[in-house]
Structure formats: C-alpha cells, structure tokens
Tab-separated table of N, CA and C in Angstrom:
chain	number	residue	atom	x	y	z
A	11	UNK	N	61.195	100.641	94.918
A	11	UNK	CA	62.223	100.728	95.886
A	11	UNK	C	63.356	99.729	95.490
A	12	UNK	N	64.621	100.038	95.615
A	12	UNK	CA	65.721	99.310	95.379
A	12	UNK	C	66.453	98.926	96.617
A	13	UNK	N	66.742	97.635	96.903
A	13	UNK	CA	67.494	97.309	98.096
A	13	UNK	C	68.871	96.838	97.586
A	14	UNK	N	69.919	97.399	98.255
A	14	UNK	CA	71.243	97.042	97.892
A	14	UNK	C	71.845	96.069	98.888
A	15	UNK	N	72.624	95.092	98.366
A	15	UNK	CA	73.324	94.106	99.234
A	15	UNK	C	74.407	94.816	99.994
A	16	UNK	N	74.872	94.222	101.061
A	16	UNK	CA	75.958	94.750	101.871
A	16	UNK	C	76.942	93.694	102.197
A	17	UNK	N	78.214	94.085	102.551
A	17	UNK	CA	79.193	93.208	103.040
A	17	UNK	C	78.768	92.545	104.407
A	18	UNK	N	79.154	91.325	104.544
A	18	UNK	CA	78.900	90.619	105.731
A	18	UNK	C	80.228	90.648	106.522
A	19	UNK	N	80.114	91.195	107.750
A	19	UNK	CA	81.405	91.517	108.568
A	19	UNK	C	81.455	90.514	109.788
A	20	UNK	N	82.617	89.917	109.999
A	20	UNK	CA	82.842	89.268	111.181
A	20	UNK	C	82.771	90.316	112.417
A	21	UNK	N	82.192	90.029	113.492
A	21	UNK	CA	82.017	91.109	114.571
A	21	UNK	C	83.258	91.842	114.855
A	22	UNK	N	84.416	91.216	114.932
A	22	UNK	CA	85.660	91.805	115.346
A	22	UNK	C	86.049	92.935	114.335
A	23	UNK	N	85.551	92.810	113.143
A	23	UNK	CA	85.899	93.788	112.027
A	23	UNK	C	84.763	94.715	111.656
A	24	UNK	N	83.796	94.886	112.508
A	24	UNK	CA	82.613	95.783	112.147
A	24	UNK	C	83.118	97.199	112.009
A	25	UNK	N	82.829	97.732	110.820
A	25	UNK	CA	83.203	99.113	110.575
A	25	UNK	C	82.697	100.076	111.647
A	26	UNK	N	83.574	100.986	111.940
A	26	UNK	CA	83.383	101.897	113.057
A	26	UNK	C	83.902	101.431	114.358
A	27	UNK	N	84.330	100.212	114.465
A	27	UNK	CA	84.960	99.725	115.711
A	27	UNK	C	86.401	99.422	115.545
A	28	UNK	N	86.891	99.473	114.266
A	28	UNK	CA	88.292	99.082	114.006
A	28	UNK	C	89.196	100.362	113.820
A	29	UNK	N	90.434	100.157	113.632
A	29	UNK	CA	91.358	101.273	113.597
A	29	UNK	C	91.369	102.014	112.340
A	30	UNK	N	90.873	101.335	111.218
A	30	UNK	CA	90.755	102.084	109.977
A	30	UNK	C	89.697	101.294	109.141
A	31	UNK	N	89.075	102.016	108.291
A	31	UNK	CA	87.921	101.470	107.415
A	31	UNK	C	87.866	102.277	106.216
A	32	UNK	N	87.785	101.582	105.049
A	32	UNK	CA	87.519	102.273	103.770
A	32	UNK	C	86.519	101.628	102.962
A	33	UNK	N	85.768	102.407	102.150
A	33	UNK	CA	84.700	101.810	101.266
A	33	UNK	C	84.814	102.555	100.007
A	34	UNK	N	84.767	101.739	98.868
A	34	UNK	CA	84.792	102.286	97.537
A	34	UNK	C	83.828	101.509	96.740
A	35	UNK	N	83.163	102.238	95.705
A	35	UNK	CA	82.086	101.580	95.047
A	35	UNK	C	82.041	102.286	93.602
A	36	UNK	N	81.732	101.433	92.615
A	36	UNK	CA	81.457	101.975	91.334
A	36	UNK	C	80.198	101.262	90.725
A	37	UNK	N	79.521	101.870	89.907
A	37	UNK	CA	78.432	101.384	89.160
A	37	UNK	C	78.705	101.680	87.710
A	38	UNK	N	78.792	100.646	86.904
A	38	UNK	CA	79.129	100.855	85.427
A	38	UNK	C	78.161	100.157	84.560
A	39	UNK	N	77.997	100.615	83.378
A	39	UNK	CA	77.182	99.953	82.393
A	39	UNK	C	78.038	99.132	81.462
A	40	UNK	N	77.481	98.133	80.872
A	40	UNK	CA	78.166	97.410	79.835
A	40	UNK	C	78.987	96.146	80.361
A	41	UNK	N	78.865	95.855	81.615
A	41	UNK	CA	79.593	94.760	82.150
A	41	UNK	C	78.590	93.850	82.960
A	42	UNK	N	78.984	92.633	83.141
A	42	UNK	CA	78.170	91.738	84.010
A	42	UNK	C	79.091	91.308	85.193
A	43	UNK	N	78.428	90.761	86.233
A	43	UNK	CA	79.162	90.316	87.424
A	43	UNK	C	80.080	89.240	87.028
A	44	UNK	N	79.697	88.375	86.153
A	44	UNK	CA	80.609	87.197	85.678
A	44	UNK	C	81.898	87.749	85.052
A	45	UNK	N	81.756	88.773	84.246
A	45	UNK	CA	82.957	89.281	83.591
A	45	UNK	C	83.893	89.947	84.591
A	46	UNK	N	83.383	90.566	85.587
A	46	UNK	CA	84.231	91.232	86.580
A	46	UNK	C	84.836	90.180	87.493
A	47	UNK	N	84.036	89.224	87.900
A	47	UNK	CA	84.455	88.129	88.775
A	47	UNK	C	85.710	87.438	88.330
A	48	UNK	N	85.801	87.144	87.002
A	48	UNK	CA	86.872	86.445	86.467
A	48	UNK	C	88.155	87.114	86.720
A	49	UNK	N	88.169	88.422	86.672
A	49	UNK	CA	89.469	89.171	86.949
A	49	UNK	C	89.759	89.288	88.430
A	50	UNK	N	88.802	89.211	89.297
A	50	UNK	CA	88.989	89.345	90.694
A	50	UNK	C	89.459	88.078	91.353
A	51	UNK	N	88.932	86.929	90.966
A	51	UNK	CA	89.374	85.688	91.614
A	51	UNK	C	90.607	85.100	91.071
A	52	UNK	N	91.214	85.754	90.018
A	52	UNK	CA	92.581	85.372	89.539
A	52	UNK	C	93.534	86.407	90.049
A	53	UNK	N	94.235	86.209	91.209
A	53	UNK	CA	95.030	87.197	91.782
A	53	UNK	C	96.288	87.467	90.902
A	54	UNK	N	96.670	86.520	90.037
A	54	UNK	CA	97.841	86.741	89.123
A	54	UNK	C	97.472	87.810	88.107
A	55	UNK	N	96.152	88.068	87.847
A	55	UNK	CA	95.827	89.199	87.000
A	55	UNK	C	95.893	90.539	87.637
A	56	UNK	N	95.813	90.579	88.983
A	56	UNK	CA	95.737	91.841	89.696
A	56	UNK	C	96.901	92.856	89.263
A	57	UNK	N	98.121	92.436	89.206
A	57	UNK	CA	99.154	93.392	88.819
A	57	UNK	C	98.985	93.969	87.363
A	58	UNK	N	98.267	93.302	86.565
A	58	UNK	CA	98.097	93.790	85.224
A	58	UNK	C	97.122	95.031	85.169
A	59	UNK	N	96.331	95.154	86.193
A	59	UNK	CA	95.389	96.319	86.219
A	59	UNK	C	95.410	97.129	87.535
A	60	UNK	N	96.209	96.638	88.494
A	60	UNK	CA	96.313	97.333	89.790
A	60	UNK	C	97.851	97.355	90.186
A	61	UNK	N	98.542	98.412	89.952
A	61	UNK	CA	99.918	98.586	90.209
A	61	UNK	C	100.317	98.319	91.664
A	62	UNK	N	99.442	98.488	92.608
A	62	UNK	CA	99.741	98.361	94.058
A	62	UNK	C	99.641	96.934	94.522
A	63	UNK	N	99.652	96.022	93.622
A	63	UNK	CA	99.769	94.529	94.010
A	63	UNK	C	100.884	93.823	93.312
A	64	UNK	N	101.540	92.978	94.023
A	64	UNK	CA	102.693	92.210	93.387
A	64	UNK	C	103.048	90.916	94.240
A	65	UNK	N	103.922	90.208	93.709
A	65	UNK	CA	104.431	89.043	94.334
A	65	UNK	C	103.381	88.102	94.878
A	66	UNK	N	102.393	87.860	93.936
A	66	UNK	CA	101.285	86.877	94.293
A	66	UNK	C	101.770	85.467	94.270
A	67	UNK	N	101.378	84.769	95.270
A	67	UNK	CA	101.689	83.248	95.355
A	67	UNK	C	100.641	82.609	96.225
A	68	UNK	N	100.315	81.369	95.890
A	68	UNK	CA	99.479	80.532	96.653
A	68	UNK	C	100.348	79.674	97.588
A	69	UNK	N	99.889	79.332	98.776
A	69	UNK	CA	100.662	78.410	99.548
A	69	UNK	C	100.770	77.089	98.902
A	70	UNK	N	99.730	76.642	98.231
A	70	UNK	CA	99.753	75.467	97.322
A	70	UNK	C	99.900	75.947	95.968
A	71	UNK	N	101.120	75.677	95.410
A	71	UNK	CA	101.516	76.185	94.086
A	71	UNK	C	100.578	75.683	92.967
A	72	UNK	N	99.797	74.693	93.175
A	72	UNK	CA	98.840	74.153	92.173
A	72	UNK	C	97.588	74.976	92.073
A	73	UNK	N	97.307	75.858	93.116
A	73	UNK	CA	96.156	76.678	93.118
A	73	UNK	C	96.316	77.802	92.105
A	74	UNK	N	95.309	78.164	91.345
A	74	UNK	CA	95.408	79.223	90.302
A	74	UNK	C	94.458	80.341	90.515
A	75	UNK	N	93.387	80.112	91.389
A	75	UNK	CA	92.408	81.223	91.652
A	75	UNK	C	91.870	81.052	93.021
A	76	UNK	N	91.195	82.162	93.432
A	76	UNK	CA	90.744	82.196	94.828
A	76	UNK	C	89.489	81.342	95.026
A	77	UNK	N	89.363	80.598	96.140
A	77	UNK	CA	88.212	79.860	96.532
A	77	UNK	C	88.110	79.844	97.964
A	78	UNK	N	86.969	79.475	98.517
A	78	UNK	CA	86.784	79.414	99.961
A	78	UNK	C	87.870	78.658	100.695
A	79	UNK	N	88.537	79.323	101.657
A	79	UNK	CA	89.553	78.664	102.438
A	79	UNK	C	90.932	78.688	101.927
A	80	UNK	N	91.155	79.083	100.653
A	80	UNK	CA	92.491	79.004	100.045
A	80	UNK	C	93.362	80.076	100.738
A	81	UNK	N	94.670	79.699	100.855
A	81	UNK	CA	95.715	80.600	101.484
A	81	UNK	C	96.574	81.243	100.344
A	82	UNK	N	96.872	82.460	100.430
A	82	UNK	CA	97.724	83.083	99.392
A	82	UNK	C	98.454	84.224	100.002
A	83	UNK	N	99.553	84.746	99.330
A	83	UNK	CA	100.293	85.838	99.749
A	83	UNK	C	100.397	86.838	98.640
A	84	UNK	N	100.561	88.158	98.974
A	84	UNK	CA	100.792	89.174	98.037
A	84	UNK	C	101.323	90.389	98.696
A	85	UNK	N	101.848	91.391	97.979
A	85	UNK	CA	102.328	92.642	98.578
A	85	UNK	C	101.387	93.721	98.122
A	86	UNK	N	101.105	94.645	99.018
A	86	UNK	CA	100.288	95.793	98.721
A	86	UNK	C	100.523	96.872	99.758
A	87	UNK	N	100.475	98.150	99.349
A	87	UNK	CA	100.691	99.262	100.271
A	87	UNK	C	102.019	99.106	101.100
A	88	UNK	N	103.022	98.413	100.490
A	88	UNK	CA	104.270	98.184	101.176
A	88	UNK	C	104.255	97.070	102.174
A	89	UNK	N	103.179	96.371	102.345
A	89	UNK	CA	103.104	95.318	103.377
A	89	UNK	C	103.086	93.932	102.602
A	90	UNK	N	103.886	92.967	103.168
A	90	UNK	CA	103.704	91.646	102.706
A	90	UNK	C	102.567	90.949	103.420
A	91	UNK	N	101.473	90.621	102.629
A	91	UNK	CA	100.269	90.138	103.259
A	91	UNK	C	100.059	88.575	103.066
A	92	UNK	N	99.884	87.929	104.203
A	92	UNK	CA	99.404	86.542	104.205
A	92	UNK	C	97.905	86.633	104.234
A	93	UNK	N	97.151	85.818	103.493
A	93	UNK	CA	95.714	85.896	103.431
A	93	UNK	C	95.057	84.567	103.308
A	94	UNK	N	93.757	84.511	103.701
A	94	UNK	CA	93.009	83.321	103.610
A	94	UNK	C	91.597	83.820	103.257
A	95	UNK	N	91.117	83.198	102.193
A	95	UNK	CA	89.702	83.570	101.703
A	95	UNK	C	88.751	83.015	102.857
A	96	UNK	N	87.854	83.966	103.198
A	96	UNK	CA	86.844	83.628	104.233
A	96	UNK	C	85.454	83.482	103.622
A	97	UNK	N	85.230	84.043	102.388
A	97	UNK	CA	83.956	84.013	101.739
A	97	UNK	C	84.204	84.070	100.305
A	98	UNK	N	83.619	83.096	99.558
A	98	UNK	CA	83.697	83.089	98.109
A	98	UNK	C	82.413	82.479	97.560
A	99	UNK	N	81.563	83.452	97.087
A	99	UNK	CA	80.309	83.042	96.433
A	99	UNK	C	80.281	83.592	95.049
A	100	UNK	N	80.476	82.643	94.062
A	100	UNK	CA	80.570	83.045	92.689
A	100	UNK	C	79.191	83.606	92.202
A	101	UNK	N	79.215	84.345	91.042
A	101	UNK	CA	78.036	84.885	90.515
A	101	UNK	C	76.926	83.819	90.249
A	102	UNK	N	75.647	84.195	90.599
A	102	UNK	CA	74.485	83.364	90.319
A	102	UNK	C	73.399	84.387	89.963
A	103	UNK	N	72.448	83.922	89.165
A	103	UNK	CA	71.329	84.769	88.677
A	103	UNK	C	70.598	85.270	89.977
A	104	UNK	N	70.450	86.634	90.033
A	104	UNK	CA	69.640	87.138	91.116
A	104	UNK	C	70.315	87.275	92.466
A	105	UNK	N	71.609	86.844	92.495
A	105	UNK	CA	72.391	86.930	93.736
A	105	UNK	C	73.659	87.693	93.481
A	106	UNK	N	74.119	88.372	94.544
A	106	UNK	CA	75.411	89.114	94.523
A	106	UNK	C	76.549	88.124	94.674
A	107	UNK	N	77.597	88.333	93.875
A	107	UNK	CA	78.762	87.538	94.170
A	107	UNK	C	79.603	88.233	95.310
A	108	UNK	N	80.297	87.348	96.040
A	108	UNK	CA	80.936	87.878	97.203
A	108	UNK	C	82.354	87.186	97.284
A	109	UNK	N	83.315	87.977	97.687
A	109	UNK	CA	84.627	87.501	97.951
A	109	UNK	C	85.270	88.254	99.147
A	110	UNK	N	85.835	87.543	100.055
A	110	UNK	CA	86.432	88.339	101.272
A	110	UNK	C	87.653	87.428	101.733
A	111	UNK	N	88.558	88.103	102.217
A	111	UNK	CA	89.722	87.435	102.788
A	111	UNK	C	90.207	88.104	104.047
A	112	UNK	N	90.712	87.277	104.947
A	112	UNK	CA	91.331	87.765	106.152
A	112	UNK	C	92.823	87.943	105.724
A	113	UNK	N	93.389	89.090	105.789
A	113	UNK	CA	94.769	89.371	105.474
A	113	UNK	C	95.496	89.804	106.753
A	114	UNK	N	96.807	89.505	106.851
A	114	UNK	CA	97.603	89.986	107.941
A	114	UNK	C	99.055	90.192	107.539
A	115	UNK	N	99.706	91.118	108.233
A	115	UNK	CA	101.149	91.290	108.060
A	115	UNK	C	101.702	91.037	109.390
A	116	UNK	N	102.561	90.010	109.548
A	116	UNK	CA	103.102	89.590	110.808
A	116	UNK	C	103.952	90.722	111.447
A	117	UNK	N	104.078	90.707	112.741
A	117	UNK	CA	104.834	91.687	113.378
A	117	UNK	C	104.545	91.760	114.815
A	118	UNK	N	105.145	92.766	115.442
A	118	UNK	CA	104.990	92.988	116.910
A	118	UNK	C	103.744	93.923	117.058
A	119	UNK	N	103.564	94.436	118.267
A	119	UNK	CA	102.450	95.388	118.563
A	119	UNK	C	102.536	96.657	117.691
A	120	UNK	N	103.642	97.080	117.314
A	120	UNK	CA	103.801	98.287	116.423
A	120	UNK	C	103.622	98.024	114.914
A	121	UNK	N	103.878	96.775	114.523
A	121	UNK	CA	103.865	96.533	113.077
A	121	UNK	C	102.845	95.569	112.534
A	122	UNK	N	102.146	94.816	113.452
A	122	UNK	CA	101.214	93.828	112.961
A	122	UNK	C	99.951	94.501	112.448
A	123	UNK	N	99.458	93.992	111.285
A	123	UNK	CA	98.253	94.523	110.714
A	123	UNK	C	97.262	93.370	110.385
A	124	UNK	N	96.031	93.523	110.809
A	124	UNK	CA	95.003	92.539	110.455
A	124	UNK	C	93.903	93.250	109.727
A	125	UNK	N	93.448	92.573	108.646
A	125	UNK	CA	92.263	93.213	107.835
A	125	UNK	C	91.344	92.119	107.395
A	126	UNK	N	90.145	92.618	107.084
A	126	UNK	CA	89.192	91.899	106.289
A	126	UNK	C	89.014	92.762	105.069
A	127	UNK	N	89.204	92.149	103.832
A	127	UNK	CA	88.956	92.939	102.614
A	127	UNK	C	87.868	92.123	101.889
A	128	UNK	N	86.794	92.828	101.628
A	128	UNK	CA	85.624	92.198	101.099
A	128	UNK	C	85.155	92.880	99.793
A	129	UNK	N	84.562	92.051	98.886
A	129	UNK	CA	84.091	92.555	97.638
A	129	UNK	C	82.633	91.992	97.450
A	130	UNK	N	81.856	92.867	96.857
A	130	UNK	CA	80.460	92.484	96.516
A	130	UNK	C	80.227	92.948	95.103
A	131	UNK	N	79.790	92.103	94.254
A	131	UNK	CA	79.527	92.421	92.814
A	131	UNK	C	78.169	92.023	92.424
A	132	UNK	N	77.357	92.854	91.939
A	132	UNK	CA	75.962	92.429	91.558
A	132	UNK	C	75.516	93.166	90.270
A	133	UNK	N	74.725	92.334	89.513
A	133	UNK	CA	74.120	92.897	88.297
A	133	UNK	C	72.943	93.789	88.780
A	134	UNK	N	72.799	94.938	88.053
A	134	UNK	CA	71.709	95.801	88.306
A	134	UNK	C	70.885	95.968	86.964
A	135	UNK	N	69.764	96.516	87.138
A	135	UNK	CA	68.916	96.730	85.930
A	135	UNK	C	69.592	97.599	84.932
A	136	UNK	N	69.203	97.522	83.718
A	136	UNK	CA	69.719	98.357	82.668
A	136	UNK	C	71.153	97.944	82.200
A	137	UNK	N	71.553	96.747	82.443
A	137	UNK	CA	72.824	96.292	81.981
A	137	UNK	C	73.996	96.953	82.735
A	138	UNK	N	73.735	97.214	83.981
A	138	UNK	CA	74.801	97.781	84.861
A	138	UNK	C	75.274	96.731	85.889
A	139	UNK	N	76.441	97.008	86.434
A	139	UNK	CA	76.984	96.161	87.484
A	139	UNK	C	77.564	97.092	88.606
A	140	UNK	N	77.304	96.690	89.854
A	140	UNK	CA	77.745	97.333	91.061
A	140	UNK	C	78.911	96.556	91.626
A	141	UNK	N	80.008	97.276	91.825
A	141	UNK	CA	81.228	96.660	92.430
A	141	UNK	C	81.564	97.465	93.752
A	142	UNK	N	81.424	96.792	94.859
A	142	UNK	CA	81.678	97.435	96.179
A	142	UNK	C	82.857	96.715	96.770
A	143	UNK	N	83.924	97.463	97.221
A	143	UNK	CA	84.957	96.867	98.032
A	143	UNK	C	85.133	97.636	99.248
A	144	UNK	N	85.324	96.976	100.355
A	144	UNK	CA	85.494	97.539	101.658
A	144	UNK	C	86.581	96.805	102.457
A	145	UNK	N	87.294	97.531	103.255
A	145	UNK	CA	88.292	96.975	104.093
A	145	UNK	C	88.251	97.503	105.531
A	146	UNK	N	88.340	96.669	106.490
A	146	UNK	CA	88.314	97.025	107.869
A	146	UNK	C	89.649	96.516	108.484
A	147	UNK	N	90.366	97.403	109.120
A	147	UNK	CA	91.759	97.123	109.566
A	147	UNK	C	91.908	97.325	111.061
A	148	UNK	N	92.753	96.530	111.641
A	148	UNK	CA	93.115	96.501	113.035
A	148	UNK	C	94.702	96.560	113.157
A	149	UNK	N	95.231	97.471	114.024
A	149	UNK	CA	96.601	97.465	114.304
A	149	UNK	C	97.146	98.891	114.184
A	150	UNK	N	98.378	99.084	114.712
A	150	UNK	CA	99.070	100.373	114.669
A	150	UNK	C	99.268	100.893	113.254
A	151	UNK	N	99.680	100.050	112.287
A	151	UNK	CA	99.766	100.537	110.947
A	151	UNK	C	98.392	101.086	110.386
A	152	UNK	N	97.391	100.404	110.794
A	152	UNK	CA	96.006	100.880	110.356
A	152	UNK	C	95.687	102.197	110.916
A	153	UNK	N	96.081	102.548	112.219
A	153	UNK	CA	95.840	103.858	112.836
A	153	UNK	C	96.600	104.858	112.092
A	154	UNK	N	97.843	104.535	111.632
A	154	UNK	CA	98.622	105.516	110.984
A	154	UNK	C	98.113	105.764	109.502
A	155	UNK	N	97.610	104.749	108.842
A	155	UNK	CA	97.003	104.872	107.564
A	155	UNK	C	95.718	105.727	107.688
A	156	UNK	N	94.964	105.589	108.701
A	156	UNK	CA	93.745	106.345	108.852
A	156	UNK	C	93.966	107.932	109.038
A	157	UNK	N	95.137	108.303	109.409
A	157	UNK	CA	95.408	109.650	109.708
A	157	UNK	C	96.018	110.417	108.447
A	158	UNK	N	96.370	109.558	107.482
A	158	UNK	CA	97.009	110.190	106.296
A	158	UNK	C	96.026	110.864	105.351
A	159	UNK	N	96.425	112.052	104.800
A	159	UNK	CA	95.660	112.822	103.931
A	159	UNK	C	96.502	113.073	102.654
A	160	UNK	N	96.120	112.862	101.468
A	160	UNK	CA	94.915	112.039	101.132
A	160	UNK	C	95.030	110.672	101.693
A	161	UNK	N	93.913	110.060	101.833
A	161	UNK	CA	93.810	108.619	102.430
A	161	UNK	C	94.266	107.654	101.342
A	162	UNK	N	95.395	106.933	101.669
A	162	UNK	CA	95.988	105.994	100.693
A	162	UNK	C	95.114	104.801	100.469
A	163	UNK	N	94.273	104.412	101.443
A	163	UNK	CA	93.522	103.222	101.236
A	163	UNK	C	92.326	103.519	100.319
A	164	UNK	N	91.672	104.681	100.511
A	164	UNK	CA	90.558	105.134	99.608
A	164	UNK	C	91.071	105.284	98.221
A	165	UNK	N	92.238	105.980	98.072
A	165	UNK	CA	92.745	106.206	96.724
A	165	UNK	C	93.240	104.924	96.032
A	166	UNK	N	93.922	104.101	96.839
A	166	UNK	CA	94.438	102.882	96.329
A	166	UNK	C	93.353	101.880	95.828
A	167	UNK	N	92.360	101.822	96.719
A	167	UNK	CA	91.227	100.891	96.360
A	167	UNK	C	90.366	101.446	95.135
A	168	UNK	N	90.331	102.766	95.121
A	168	UNK	CA	89.628	103.328	93.882
A	168	UNK	C	90.380	102.892	92.599
A	169	UNK	N	91.762	103.050	92.684
A	169	UNK	CA	92.584	102.622	91.561
A	169	UNK	C	92.318	101.128	91.170
A	170	UNK	N	92.156	100.309	92.263
A	170	UNK	CA	91.841	98.914	92.038
A	170	UNK	C	90.528	98.707	91.317
A	171	UNK	N	89.535	99.369	91.848
A	171	UNK	CA	88.196	99.361	91.169
A	171	UNK	C	88.237	99.790	89.691
A	172	UNK	N	88.790	100.897	89.412
A	172	UNK	CA	88.909	101.419	88.037
A	172	UNK	C	89.676	100.530	87.186
A	173	UNK	N	90.803	99.955	87.771
A	173	UNK	CA	91.577	99.021	86.931
A	173	UNK	C	90.797	97.763	86.633
A	174	UNK	N	90.066	97.224	87.532
A	174	UNK	CA	89.246	96.056	87.394
A	174	UNK	C	88.255	96.254	86.405
A	175	UNK	N	87.562	97.398	86.397
A	175	UNK	CA	86.508	97.701	85.413
A	175	UNK	C	87.190	97.730	84.024
A	176	UNK	N	88.281	98.456	83.860
A	176	UNK	CA	88.943	98.582	82.567
A	176	UNK	C	89.421	97.120	82.069
A	177	UNK	N	89.913	96.379	82.941
A	177	UNK	CA	90.401	95.007	82.586
A	177	UNK	C	89.200	94.205	82.037
A	178	UNK	N	88.095	94.266	82.705
A	178	UNK	CA	86.933	93.514	82.374
A	178	UNK	C	86.313	93.986	81.041
A	179	UNK	N	86.362	95.339	80.878
A	179	UNK	CA	85.776	95.980	79.646
A	179	UNK	C	86.610	95.607	78.409
A	180	UNK	N	87.970	95.669	78.658
A	180	UNK	CA	88.875	95.467	77.513
A	180	UNK	C	89.382	94.053	77.426
A	181	UNK	N	89.002	93.228	78.265
A	181	UNK	CA	89.279	91.837	78.364
A	181	UNK	C	90.851	91.577	78.249
A	182	UNK	N	91.539	92.311	79.085
A	182	UNK	CA	93.006	92.187	79.093
A	182	UNK	C	93.506	91.102	79.988
C-alpha cells in the first residue's frame, strides 16, 4: 500500500468551502525533489519557465529566495499579488518538501482576491518525483474564475508544473 502526502490547509481555505479551488499534479521519472525545489523557491526563475508570472520582487530587496514568513510580490493571471510564505519545508530524506503562501490582490468587495497556493514535492520509488500544486481562493474574482471554461487556473497551473519539470530536467 502506498500512502500519499497531502496539502495542509488553514481552515478558512479548506477546499470545497471556498469560491474556487484547483489541483494539478505530475509524477515524472528522472528528477529528485531537491532538483525541483531549487527552481520553485527562486521566484526570479519562475518567468523563465512559467510565462504567467512576472514582476517578482521581495519586500526586502536583499532576499533572493522563498523562506518561511518572507513577503514578496508578483503578477499572475492579470492580478498584482502580494504574498507571504506560510509554510516552507525544504527537502529531507523520507519527507515531502512543502511550500505555501497566502497571496492577495487588494481591492473592494468586487475586486479583492485571497488565496492559499501550496506545493508538495516528494520522491517516489523508481527514481520518480511527485509534484502537487493546489490553490484555494476566496473573493468575487475567484467566483468568476471558477465559472470560466476552459478553467484558466487548472490550465495555468498545469503550464507552471510542466515548465517547472522542464526547467529542472534541462537545468535552465
């Protein structure tokens, strides 16, 4: 029997209780959690493999990668996002690596968006790695995103996963 790890959700963002939720996952051979992690915790690398991210900056300009509690900004899906890392567990033998941030787009009742975006990366048997990313969203923009077909969050996050895998494989 194989047990898979899961994202740890703050109660307010429990999937199924928010305005929008998406989940994407890949399992690939020939990579390790460590190799993938290095591309994920460096948000300056994101635009090199994920076209839907831009304008990355840390509130503290001396910061260069994500760590627990760090604040940063970026643009994605047309939203300027302010974010703070809420979970950052680097790879360790026998344990899943975890990264999550609370992100928000300021605004009024019609335009404010709140999200938790979480990642789980774990080594599997046979030289495989599992990469899971999920996002739970609250706000009117989230309600609108949930109604769109094809789903822009599912498709966008799949592009992010595939780009992350290619970046790690090709060491770009």
